[in-house]
Short mmCIF file of N, CA, C and O in Angstrom, two decimals:
data_model
loop_
_atom_site.label_atom_id
_atom_site.label_comp_id
_atom_site.label_asym_id
_atom_site.label_seq_id
_atom_site.Cartn_x
_atom_site.Cartn_y
_atom_site.Cartn_z
N UNK A 206 78.38 56.61 101.74
CA UNK A 206 79.67 57.35 101.45
C UNK A 206 79.75 57.73 102.58
O UNK A 206 79.69 59.00 103.31
N UNK A 207 80.87 57.42 103.34
CA UNK A 207 81.00 58.06 104.33
C UNK A 207 82.49 59.24 104.09
O UNK A 207 83.43 58.60 103.36
N UNK A 208 82.02 60.05 104.45
CA UNK A 208 83.08 62.10 103.56
C UNK A 208 83.88 62.18 104.73
O UNK A 208 82.85 62.21 105.84
N UNK A 209 84.44 63.30 105.01
CA UNK A 209 84.68 63.43 106.40
C UNK A 209 85.11 65.33 106.24
O UNK A 209 85.71 65.99 106.42
N UNK A 210 85.53 65.10 104.15
CA UNK A 210 85.67 66.51 103.79
C UNK A 210 85.84 66.39 102.03
O UNK A 210 84.68 65.64 102.40
N UNK A 211 86.01 67.41 101.40
CA UNK A 211 85.44 67.41 100.11
C UNK A 211 86.73 66.80 99.19
O UNK A 211 86.38 67.09 98.26
N UNK A 212 87.46 66.72 99.62
CA UNK A 212 88.31 66.37 98.85
C UNK A 212 88.03 65.22 97.73
O UNK A 212 87.85 64.18 98.05
N UNK A 213 89.41 64.87 97.35
CA UNK A 213 89.41 64.04 96.04
C UNK A 213 89.28 62.48 96.95
O UNK A 213 88.75 61.66 95.97
N UNK A 214 89.58 62.43 98.02
CA UNK A 214 89.93 61.56 98.28
C UNK A 214 89.82 61.30 100.31
O UNK A 214 90.34 60.14 100.71
N UNK A 215 88.91 61.70 100.44
CA UNK A 215 88.53 62.81 101.40
C UNK A 215 87.40 61.85 101.58
O UNK A 215 85.98 62.04 102.28
N UNK A 216 87.67 59.83 101.54
CA UNK A 216 85.72 59.38 101.21
C UNK A 216 86.45 58.01 101.06
O UNK A 216 87.71 57.76 101.09
N UNK A 217 85.82 57.09 102.26
CA UNK A 217 86.22 55.82 102.95
C UNK A 217 86.49 54.62 101.00
O UNK A 217 87.92 54.40 100.96
N UNK A 218 85.93 55.31 99.97
CA UNK A 218 85.67 54.64 98.61
C UNK A 218 86.23 54.95 97.98
O UNK A 218 87.58 54.16 97.53
N UNK A 219 87.57 55.82 98.09
CA UNK A 219 88.64 57.00 97.33
C UNK A 219 90.02 56.36 98.15
O UNK A 219 90.46 56.24 97.96
N UNK A 220 89.72 56.06 99.65
CA UNK A 220 90.97 55.75 100.69
C UNK A 220 90.81 54.07 100.54
O UNK A 220 92.26 53.82 99.99
N UNK A 221 90.22 53.67 100.02
CA UNK A 221 90.26 52.10 99.94
C UNK A 221 90.89 52.06 98.51
O UNK A 221 91.26 51.02 98.21
N UNK A 222 90.35 52.92 97.36
CA UNK A 222 91.18 52.40 96.58
C UNK A 222 92.76 53.48 96.59
O UNK A 222 93.27 52.57 95.55
N UNK A 223 92.90 53.73 96.67
CA UNK A 223 94.69 53.99 96.91
C UNK A 223 95.01 53.09 97.20
O UNK A 223 96.41 51.52 97.05
N UNK A 224 94.36 51.78 98.81
CA UNK A 224 95.41 50.43 99.15
C UNK A 224 95.00 49.95 98.31
O UNK A 224 96.48 49.22 97.99
N UNK A 225 94.12 49.57 97.20
CA UNK A 225 94.04 48.59 95.94
C UNK A 225 95.39 49.49 95.00
O UNK A 225 96.01 48.14 94.81
N UNK A 226 95.41 50.00 94.60
CA UNK A 226 96.25 50.48 94.09
C UNK A 226 98.26 49.85 94.71
O UNK A 226 99.18 49.74 94.22
N UNK A 227 98.64 50.56 96.03
CA UNK A 227 99.53 50.37 96.48
C UNK A 227 99.69 48.36 96.02
O UNK A 227 100.99 48.89 96.27
N UNK A 228 98.85 47.92 96.58
CA UNK A 228 98.70 46.64 96.60
C UNK A 228 98.88 45.99 95.91
O UNK A 228 100.05 44.64 95.93
N UNK A 229 98.93 46.38 94.21
CA UNK A 229 98.78 46.23 92.81
C UNK A 229 100.98 46.54 91.86
O UNK A 229 101.16 47.55 92.89
N UNK A 230 100.50 45.25 91.38
CA UNK A 230 102.39 45.81 91.19
C UNK A 230 102.23 47.13 90.03
O UNK A 230 101.23 47.67 89.79
N UNK A 231 102.94 47.49 90.30
CA UNK A 231 103.08 49.07 89.55
C UNK A 231 102.86 49.35 87.79
O UNK A 231 102.11 50.14 87.96
N UNK A 232 103.17 47.72 87.93
CA UNK A 232 102.84 47.56 85.83
C UNK A 232 101.31 47.47 85.62
O UNK A 232 100.61 47.97 84.64
N UNK A 233 100.37 47.19 86.72
CA UNK A 233 98.93 47.13 87.15
C UNK A 233 98.50 48.38 87.39
O UNK A 233 97.51 48.51 87.06
N UNK A 234 98.62 49.52 87.55
CA UNK A 234 98.46 50.54 88.66
C UNK A 234 97.72 51.61 87.86
O UNK A 234 96.95 52.12 87.16
N UNK A 235 97.94 51.61 86.14
CA UNK A 235 97.08 52.64 85.58
C UNK A 235 96.59 51.76 84.71
O UNK A 235 95.02 52.32 84.19
N UNK A 236 96.53 50.42 84.60
CA UNK A 236 94.93 49.77 84.51
C UNK A 236 94.27 49.49 84.84
O UNK A 236 92.89 50.01 85.19
N UNK A 237 93.64 49.55 86.24
CA UNK A 237 92.99 50.50 87.87
C UNK A 237 92.63 51.09 87.32
O UNK A 237 91.52 51.22 87.84
N UNK A 238 93.53 52.45 87.24
CA UNK A 238 93.18 53.24 87.49
C UNK A 238 92.16 53.52 85.71
O UNK A 238 90.90 54.36 86.54
N UNK A 239 92.33 52.99 84.76
CA UNK A 239 91.59 52.87 83.22
C UNK A 239 90.50 52.10 84.27
O UNK A 239 89.25 52.90 83.33
N UNK A 240 89.84 51.30 84.46
CA UNK A 240 89.21 50.64 84.73
C UNK A 240 88.08 50.93 85.78
O UNK A 240 86.63 51.31 85.55
N UNK A 241 89.24 51.93 86.62
CA UNK A 241 87.50 52.94 87.73
C UNK A 241 87.04 54.16 86.41
O UNK A 241 86.00 54.21 86.74
N UNK A 242 87.92 54.92 86.01
CA UNK A 242 87.47 56.32 85.36
C UNK A 242 86.50 54.84 83.67
O UNK A 242 85.64 55.79 83.50
N UNK A 243 86.39 53.80 83.01
CA UNK A 243 85.50 53.17 82.61
C UNK A 243 84.04 52.67 83.15
O UNK A 243 83.57 53.03 82.51
N UNK A 244 84.69 52.32 84.59
CA UNK A 244 82.97 52.07 85.36
C UNK A 244 82.51 53.66 85.58
O UNK A 244 81.06 53.16 84.82
N UNK A 245 82.74 54.50 86.28
CA UNK A 245 82.05 55.33 86.11
C UNK A 245 80.69 56.08 84.63
O UNK A 245 80.52 56.57 84.59
N UNK A 246 81.70 55.80 84.08
CA UNK A 246 81.40 56.35 81.96
C UNK A 246 80.64 55.49 81.87
O UNK A 246 79.29 56.33 81.30
N UNK A 247 80.14 54.21 82.63
CA UNK A 247 79.40 53.07 81.45
C UNK A 247 78.10 53.15 82.78
O UNK A 247 77.35 52.88 82.39
N UNK A 248 78.79 53.30 83.63
CA UNK A 248 77.70 53.49 84.84
C UNK A 248 77.74 54.60 85.85
O UNK A 248 78.61 54.47 86.76
N UNK A 249 77.16 55.90 85.87
CA UNK A 249 77.54 57.19 86.31
C UNK A 249 77.59 56.91 87.88
O UNK A 249 77.91 57.80 88.45
N UNK A 250 76.05 55.84 88.51
CA UNK A 250 75.92 56.34 89.71
C UNK A 250 77.56 54.76 90.45
O UNK A 250 77.43 54.95 91.39
N UNK A 251 78.04 54.05 89.19
CA UNK A 251 79.25 53.31 90.15
C UNK A 251 80.45 54.38 90.74
O UNK A 251 80.98 54.67 89.54
N UNK A 252 80.55 53.90 91.80
CA UNK A 252 81.34 54.54 92.33
C UNK A 252 82.45 56.26 91.72
O UNK A 252 83.43 55.71 91.44
N UNK A 253 81.42 56.81 91.96
CA UNK A 253 82.08 58.11 91.32
C UNK A 253 83.22 58.55 92.16
O UNK A 253 83.68 59.14 91.61
N UNK A 254 83.24 58.06 93.85
CA UNK A 254 83.91 58.24 94.01
C UNK A 254 85.35 57.44 93.91
O UNK A 254 86.49 59.05 93.73
N UNK A 255 85.75 57.07 93.22
CA UNK A 255 86.47 56.34 92.48
C UNK A 255 87.23 57.10 91.66
O UNK A 255 88.62 57.02 91.21
N UNK A 256 86.11 57.17 90.62
CA UNK A 256 86.23 58.04 89.36
C UNK A 256 87.04 59.45 89.52
O UNK A 256 88.22 59.88 89.20
N UNK A 257 86.88 60.12 90.99
CA UNK A 257 87.08 61.25 90.31
C UNK A 257 88.80 60.97 91.76
O UNK A 257 89.61 61.78 91.05
N UNK A 258 88.83 60.25 92.62
CA UNK A 258 90.50 59.81 92.45
C UNK A 258 91.41 59.55 91.87
O UNK A 258 92.36 59.77 91.54
N UNK A 259 90.77 59.18 90.14
CA UNK A 259 91.58 58.02 89.64
C UNK A 259 92.39 59.16 88.81
O UNK A 259 93.07 59.65 87.84
N UNK A 260 91.37 60.54 88.19
CA UNK A 260 91.39 61.33 87.66
C UNK A 260 92.13 62.01 88.53
O UNK A 260 92.94 62.66 87.59
N UNK A 261 92.37 62.55 90.13
CA UNK A 261 93.13 63.46 90.90
C UNK A 261 94.59 62.96 90.49
O UNK A 261 94.99 63.62 89.94
N UNK A 262 94.67 61.44 90.04
CA UNK A 262 95.97 60.84 89.91
C UNK A 262 96.63 61.15 88.12
O UNK A 262 98.12 61.25 88.41
N UNK A 263 95.19 60.84 87.86
CA UNK A 263 96.08 61.76 86.30
C UNK A 263 96.36 62.64 86.37
O UNK A 263 97.24 63.04 85.68
N UNK A 264 95.45 63.61 86.84
CA UNK A 264 95.46 65.22 86.65
C UNK A 264 97.34 66.04 87.05
O UNK A 264 97.10 66.44 86.96
N UNK A 265 96.90 64.87 88.81
CA UNK A 265 98.20 64.96 89.06
C UNK A 265 99.92 65.59 88.19
O UNK A 265 100.61 65.78 88.81
N UNK A 266 99.72 64.51 87.80
CA UNK A 266 100.90 64.67 86.47
C UNK A 266 100.63 65.35 85.32
O UNK A 266 101.92 64.91 84.48
N UNK A 267 99.28 65.97 85.05
CA UNK A 267 99.28 66.85 84.16
C UNK A 267 100.30 68.37 84.26
O UNK A 267 100.18 68.80 85.62
N UNK A 268 100.91 68.63 83.28
CA UNK A 268 100.84 70.44 83.52
C UNK A 268 99.93 71.70 84.60
O UNK A 268 98.91 70.97 83.86
N UNK A 269 100.06 72.21 85.34
CA UNK A 269 99.59 73.06 86.58
C UNK A 269 98.54 72.34 87.40
O UNK A 269 98.07 72.33 88.35
N UNK A 270 98.99 70.59 86.96
CA UNK A 270 98.08 70.01 88.60
C UNK A 270 98.55 69.00 89.67
O UNK A 270 100.27 69.95 89.81
N UNK A 271 97.75 68.93 90.13
CA UNK A 271 98.10 69.89 92.50
C UNK A 271 98.46 68.21 92.29
O UNK A 271 97.96 66.83 91.84
N UNK A 272 99.68 67.90 92.97
CA UNK A 272 100.46 66.58 93.80
C UNK A 272 99.16 66.27 94.45
O UNK A 272 98.78 66.88 95.35
N UNK A 273 99.74 64.85 94.72
CA UNK A 273 98.34 64.74 95.59
C UNK A 273 98.92 63.97 97.51
O UNK A 273 99.99 62.58 96.54
N UNK A 274 98.47 64.82 97.69
CA UNK A 274 99.89 64.65 99.02
C UNK A 274 98.61 64.19 100.51
O UNK A 274 98.99 64.35 101.41
N UNK A 275 97.53 64.71 100.22
CA UNK A 275 97.00 63.75 101.65
C UNK A 275 97.21 61.98 101.67
O UNK A 275 97.74 61.69 101.50
N UNK A 276 96.98 62.07 103.26
CA UNK A 276 97.53 60.28 104.11
C UNK A 276 96.40 59.51 103.20
O UNK A 276 96.83 58.37 103.36
N UNK A 277 95.33 59.92 102.34
CA UNK A 277 94.23 59.32 101.64
C UNK A 277 94.64 58.97 100.60
O UNK A 277 94.28 57.78 100.03
N UNK A 278 95.94 59.48 99.53
CA UNK A 278 96.01 58.93 98.47
C UNK A 278 97.07 57.60 98.62
O UNK A 278 97.32 57.76 99.16
N UNK A 279 97.67 57.56 97.48
CA UNK A 279 97.85 56.04 96.97
C UNK A 279 99.16 57.09 98.32
O UNK A 279 100.43 57.30 97.81
N UNK A 280 100.43 55.83 99.08
CA UNK A 280 102.01 55.99 99.40
C UNK A 280 102.89 55.67 98.24
O UNK A 280 103.73 55.92 98.51
N UNK A 281 102.51 54.38 97.58
CA UNK A 281 103.60 54.33 96.48
C UNK A 281 103.41 55.61 95.64
O UNK A 281 102.02 55.23 95.08
N UNK A 282 104.82 55.36 94.68
CA UNK A 282 104.77 56.39 93.88
C UNK A 282 103.90 55.41 92.83
O UNK A 282 104.52 54.57 92.44
N UNK A 283 103.39 56.35 91.69
CA UNK A 283 102.94 55.96 90.67
C UNK A 283 104.50 56.06 89.34
O UNK A 283 104.13 57.25 89.13
N UNK A 284 103.73 55.29 88.35
CA UNK A 284 104.66 55.44 87.30
C UNK A 284 103.89 56.71 86.32
O UNK A 284 103.16 56.61 86.67
N UNK A 285 105.13 56.93 85.26
CA UNK A 285 104.62 57.63 84.08
C UNK A 285 102.91 56.81 83.98
O UNK A 285 102.57 56.01 83.58
N UNK A 286 101.83 57.97 83.84
CA UNK A 286 100.88 57.49 83.55
C UNK A 286 100.52 57.89 82.17
O UNK A 286 101.26 58.50 81.53
N UNK A 287 99.77 56.98 81.03
CA UNK A 287 99.88 57.37 79.76
C UNK A 287 98.89 58.70 79.20
O UNK A 287 98.39 59.12 79.98
N UNK A 288 99.03 58.98 78.25
CA UNK A 288 99.20 60.49 78.00
C UNK A 288 96.98 59.76 77.30
O UNK A 288 96.33 60.85 77.80
N UNK A 289 96.96 58.78 77.08
CA UNK A 289 95.40 58.78 76.91
C UNK A 289 94.39 58.45 78.24
O UNK A 289 92.85 58.80 77.72
N UNK A 290 94.99 58.17 78.87
CA UNK A 290 94.39 58.48 80.09
C UNK A 290 93.95 59.85 80.33
O UNK A 290 92.04 60.00 81.00
N UNK A 291 93.87 61.33 80.04
CA UNK A 291 93.77 62.38 80.50
C UNK A 291 92.38 62.81 80.01
O UNK A 291 91.02 62.54 80.49
N UNK A 292 92.05 62.57 78.35
CA UNK A 292 90.48 62.40 78.06
C UNK A 292 89.82 62.30 78.34
O UNK A 292 88.38 61.84 78.46
N UNK A 293 89.71 60.34 78.87
CA UNK A 293 88.94 59.65 79.53
C UNK A 293 88.94 60.07 81.27
O UNK A 293 87.15 59.68 81.57
N UNK A 294 89.81 60.61 81.47
CA UNK A 294 89.68 61.52 82.74
C UNK A 294 88.43 62.79 82.95
O UNK A 294 87.71 62.54 83.81
N UNK A 295 88.53 63.13 81.43
CA UNK A 295 87.60 64.71 81.39
C UNK A 295 86.35 63.40 81.25
O UNK A 295 85.20 64.02 82.21
N UNK A 296 86.34 62.62 80.85
CA UNK A 296 84.72 61.90 80.57
C UNK A 296 83.61 61.21 81.71
O UNK A 296 83.20 61.24 81.77
N UNK A 297 84.96 60.63 82.49
CA UNK A 297 84.45 60.28 83.88
C UNK A 297 84.16 61.26 84.90
O UNK A 297 83.11 61.29 85.37
N UNK A 298 84.18 63.05 84.96
CA UNK A 298 83.66 63.67 85.39
C UNK A 298 83.45 64.49 84.99
O UNK A 298 82.04 64.84 86.00
N UNK A 299 82.71 64.61 83.66
CA UNK A 299 81.79 64.80 82.86
C UNK A 299 79.98 63.71 83.99
O UNK A 299 79.54 64.34 84.27
N UNK A 300 80.75 62.64 83.70
CA UNK A 300 79.83 61.36 83.84
C UNK A 300 79.42 61.50 85.70
O UNK A 300 78.09 62.16 85.95
N UNK A 301 80.24 62.20 86.13
CA UNK A 301 80.19 61.87 87.22
C UNK A 301 79.58 63.09 88.03
O UNK A 301 79.21 63.72 88.86
N UNK A 302 79.55 64.52 87.56
CA UNK A 302 78.98 65.83 87.22
C UNK A 302 77.70 65.93 86.65
O UNK A 302 77.03 66.82 86.29
N UNK A 303 77.19 65.39 85.83
CA UNK A 303 76.38 64.37 85.58
C UNK A 303 74.60 64.84 85.62
O UNK A 303 74.72 64.26 86.95
N UNK A 304 73.59 64.84 84.81
CA UNK A 304 72.61 64.87 85.70
C UNK A 304 71.86 64.21 86.17
O UNK A 304 71.39 63.26 86.91
N UNK A 305 72.14 62.65 85.36
CA UNK A 305 72.43 61.18 86.46
C UNK A 305 73.20 60.86 87.34
O UNK A 305 72.81 59.75 87.76
N UNK A 306 73.83 61.40 88.04
CA UNK A 306 75.09 60.82 88.92
C UNK A 306 74.33 61.13 90.39
O UNK A 306 74.02 62.78 90.54
N UNK A 307 74.92 60.06 90.96
CA UNK A 307 73.83 60.06 92.66
C UNK A 307 74.94 60.72 93.42
O UNK A 307 74.61 61.33 94.33
N UNK A 308 76.25 60.63 92.80
CA UNK A 308 77.34 61.35 94.00
C UNK A 308 77.31 63.13 93.46
O UNK A 308 76.56 63.31 94.88
N UNK A 309 77.08 63.17 92.70
CA UNK A 309 76.79 64.74 92.37
C UNK A 309 76.02 65.34 93.23
O UNK A 309 75.16 66.29 94.13
N UNK A 310 74.85 64.32 92.56
CA UNK A 310 73.03 64.89 93.28
C UNK A 310 73.15 64.67 94.92
O UNK A 310 72.88 65.97 95.62
N UNK A 311 73.96 63.73 95.96
CA UNK A 311 73.97 64.00 97.27
C UNK A 311 75.13 65.10 98.23
O UNK A 311 74.29 65.82 98.42
N UNK A 312 76.07 65.15 97.24
CA UNK A 312 76.52 66.55 97.37
C UNK A 312 75.71 68.37 97.71
O UNK A 312 75.84 68.61 98.31
N UNK A 313 74.45 68.05 96.23
CA UNK A 313 73.51 68.69 95.90
C UNK A 313 72.71 69.41 96.97
O UNK A 313 72.44 70.06 97.82
N UNK A 314 72.56 68.16 97.68
CA UNK A 314 71.52 67.87 98.37
C UNK A 314 72.24 67.93 99.63
O UNK A 314 71.40 68.31 100.57
N UNK A 315 73.76 68.09 100.18
CA UNK A 315 73.97 68.05 101.39
C UNK A 315 74.14 69.71 101.34
O UNK A 315 74.28 69.99 102.87
N UNK A 316 73.93 70.70 100.17
CA UNK A 316 73.76 71.72 100.23
C UNK A 316 75.92 72.67 99.92
O UNK A 316 76.31 73.33 100.22
N UNK A 317 76.44 71.71 99.39
CA UNK A 317 78.12 71.70 99.35
C UNK A 317 78.37 71.75 98.17
O UNK A 317 77.95 71.46 96.92
N UNK A 318 78.85 73.10 97.83
CA UNK A 318 79.32 73.64 96.19
C UNK A 318 80.97 72.91 96.62
O UNK A 318 80.97 73.12 95.12
N UNK A 319 81.67 73.36 97.17
CA UNK A 319 82.94 73.39 97.09
C UNK A 319 83.34 72.02 96.34
O UNK A 319 84.53 71.79 96.35
N UNK A 320 83.09 70.62 97.03
CA UNK A 320 82.62 69.66 95.58
C UNK A 320 82.85 69.44 94.36
O UNK A 320 84.12 68.92 93.77
N UNK A 321 81.24 69.91 94.20
CA UNK A 321 81.85 70.00 92.80
C UNK A 321 82.56 71.64 92.23
O UNK A 321 83.18 70.67 90.89
N UNK A 322 82.99 72.31 93.23
CA UNK A 322 83.75 73.25 92.52
C UNK A 322 85.59 72.69 92.31
O UNK A 322 85.92 72.87 91.15
N UNK A 323 85.21 71.71 92.91
CA UNK A 323 86.84 71.64 93.93
C UNK A 323 86.97 70.21 91.97
O UNK A 323 87.93 70.04 90.90
N UNK A 324 86.06 69.10 91.74
CA UNK A 324 86.48 68.25 90.84
C UNK A 324 85.31 68.88 89.54
O UNK A 324 86.79 68.83 88.56
N UNK A 325 85.09 70.21 89.31
CA UNK A 325 85.19 71.23 87.75
C UNK A 325 86.67 71.55 87.64
O UNK A 325 87.26 72.11 86.70
N UNK A 326 87.46 72.37 88.71
CA UNK A 326 88.87 72.49 88.37
C UNK A 326 90.00 71.39 88.11
O UNK A 326 90.24 71.54 87.04
N UNK A 327 89.77 69.67 88.24
CA UNK A 327 90.56 68.97 88.21
C UNK A 327 90.08 68.73 86.94
O UNK A 327 91.06 68.44 85.54
N UNK A 328 88.94 68.68 86.22
CA UNK A 328 88.14 68.75 85.37
C UNK A 328 89.43 70.08 83.90
O UNK A 328 89.74 69.48 83.40
N UNK A 329 89.49 70.97 84.32
CA UNK A 329 89.77 72.16 83.69
C UNK A 329 91.82 71.65 83.50
O UNK A 329 91.60 72.03 82.19
N UNK A 330 92.09 71.49 84.05
CA UNK A 330 93.30 70.76 84.55
C UNK A 330 93.75 69.92 82.44
O UNK A 330 94.37 69.76 82.19
N UNK A 331 92.54 68.90 83.26
CA UNK A 331 92.84 67.59 82.28
C UNK A 331 92.39 68.03 81.20
O UNK A 331 93.16 67.62 79.93
N UNK A 332 91.43 68.21 81.33
CA UNK A 332 91.25 69.35 79.48
C UNK A 332 92.22 69.96 79.24
O UNK A 332 92.14 69.83 77.52
N UNK A 333 93.09 70.69 79.46
CA UNK A 333 93.77 72.14 79.16
C UNK A 333 95.53 71.02 78.49
O UNK A 333 95.94 70.50 77.28
N UNK A 334 95.32 69.84 79.31
CA UNK A 334 96.40 68.49 79.26
C UNK A 334 96.05 68.14 78.08
O UNK A 334 97.02 67.16 77.08
N UNK A 335 94.72 67.88 77.69
CA UNK A 335 93.93 66.38 77.06
C UNK A 335 94.79 66.30 75.99
O UNK A 335 95.01 65.37 75.11
#
């Protein structure tokens, strides 16, 4: 995992996901986000970085959510996302933070607590809007 900071898009995999969203037709972007969330629920070791980025995009449209302003996020605006992505994003973040998550384990081994705290804050926003 090539990371440079603890933000939701501060890694190569999430930045690549942003590029795929920008390349996709607007009508397909919600489908890509849904697929990223579902993938990590089904297999917690599968691109957790992408699921966190996808959840951040869903969270950005929730009350109290933070706008995605990083240069590594999508350049093109997202259409309004379906509300049913919110509980799906919560499940995905639960998988990313769960006991069998390699991504969580890597951050813990690095001794970093800021990443998990940021993901937990995002989860709170999504759960409240759920």
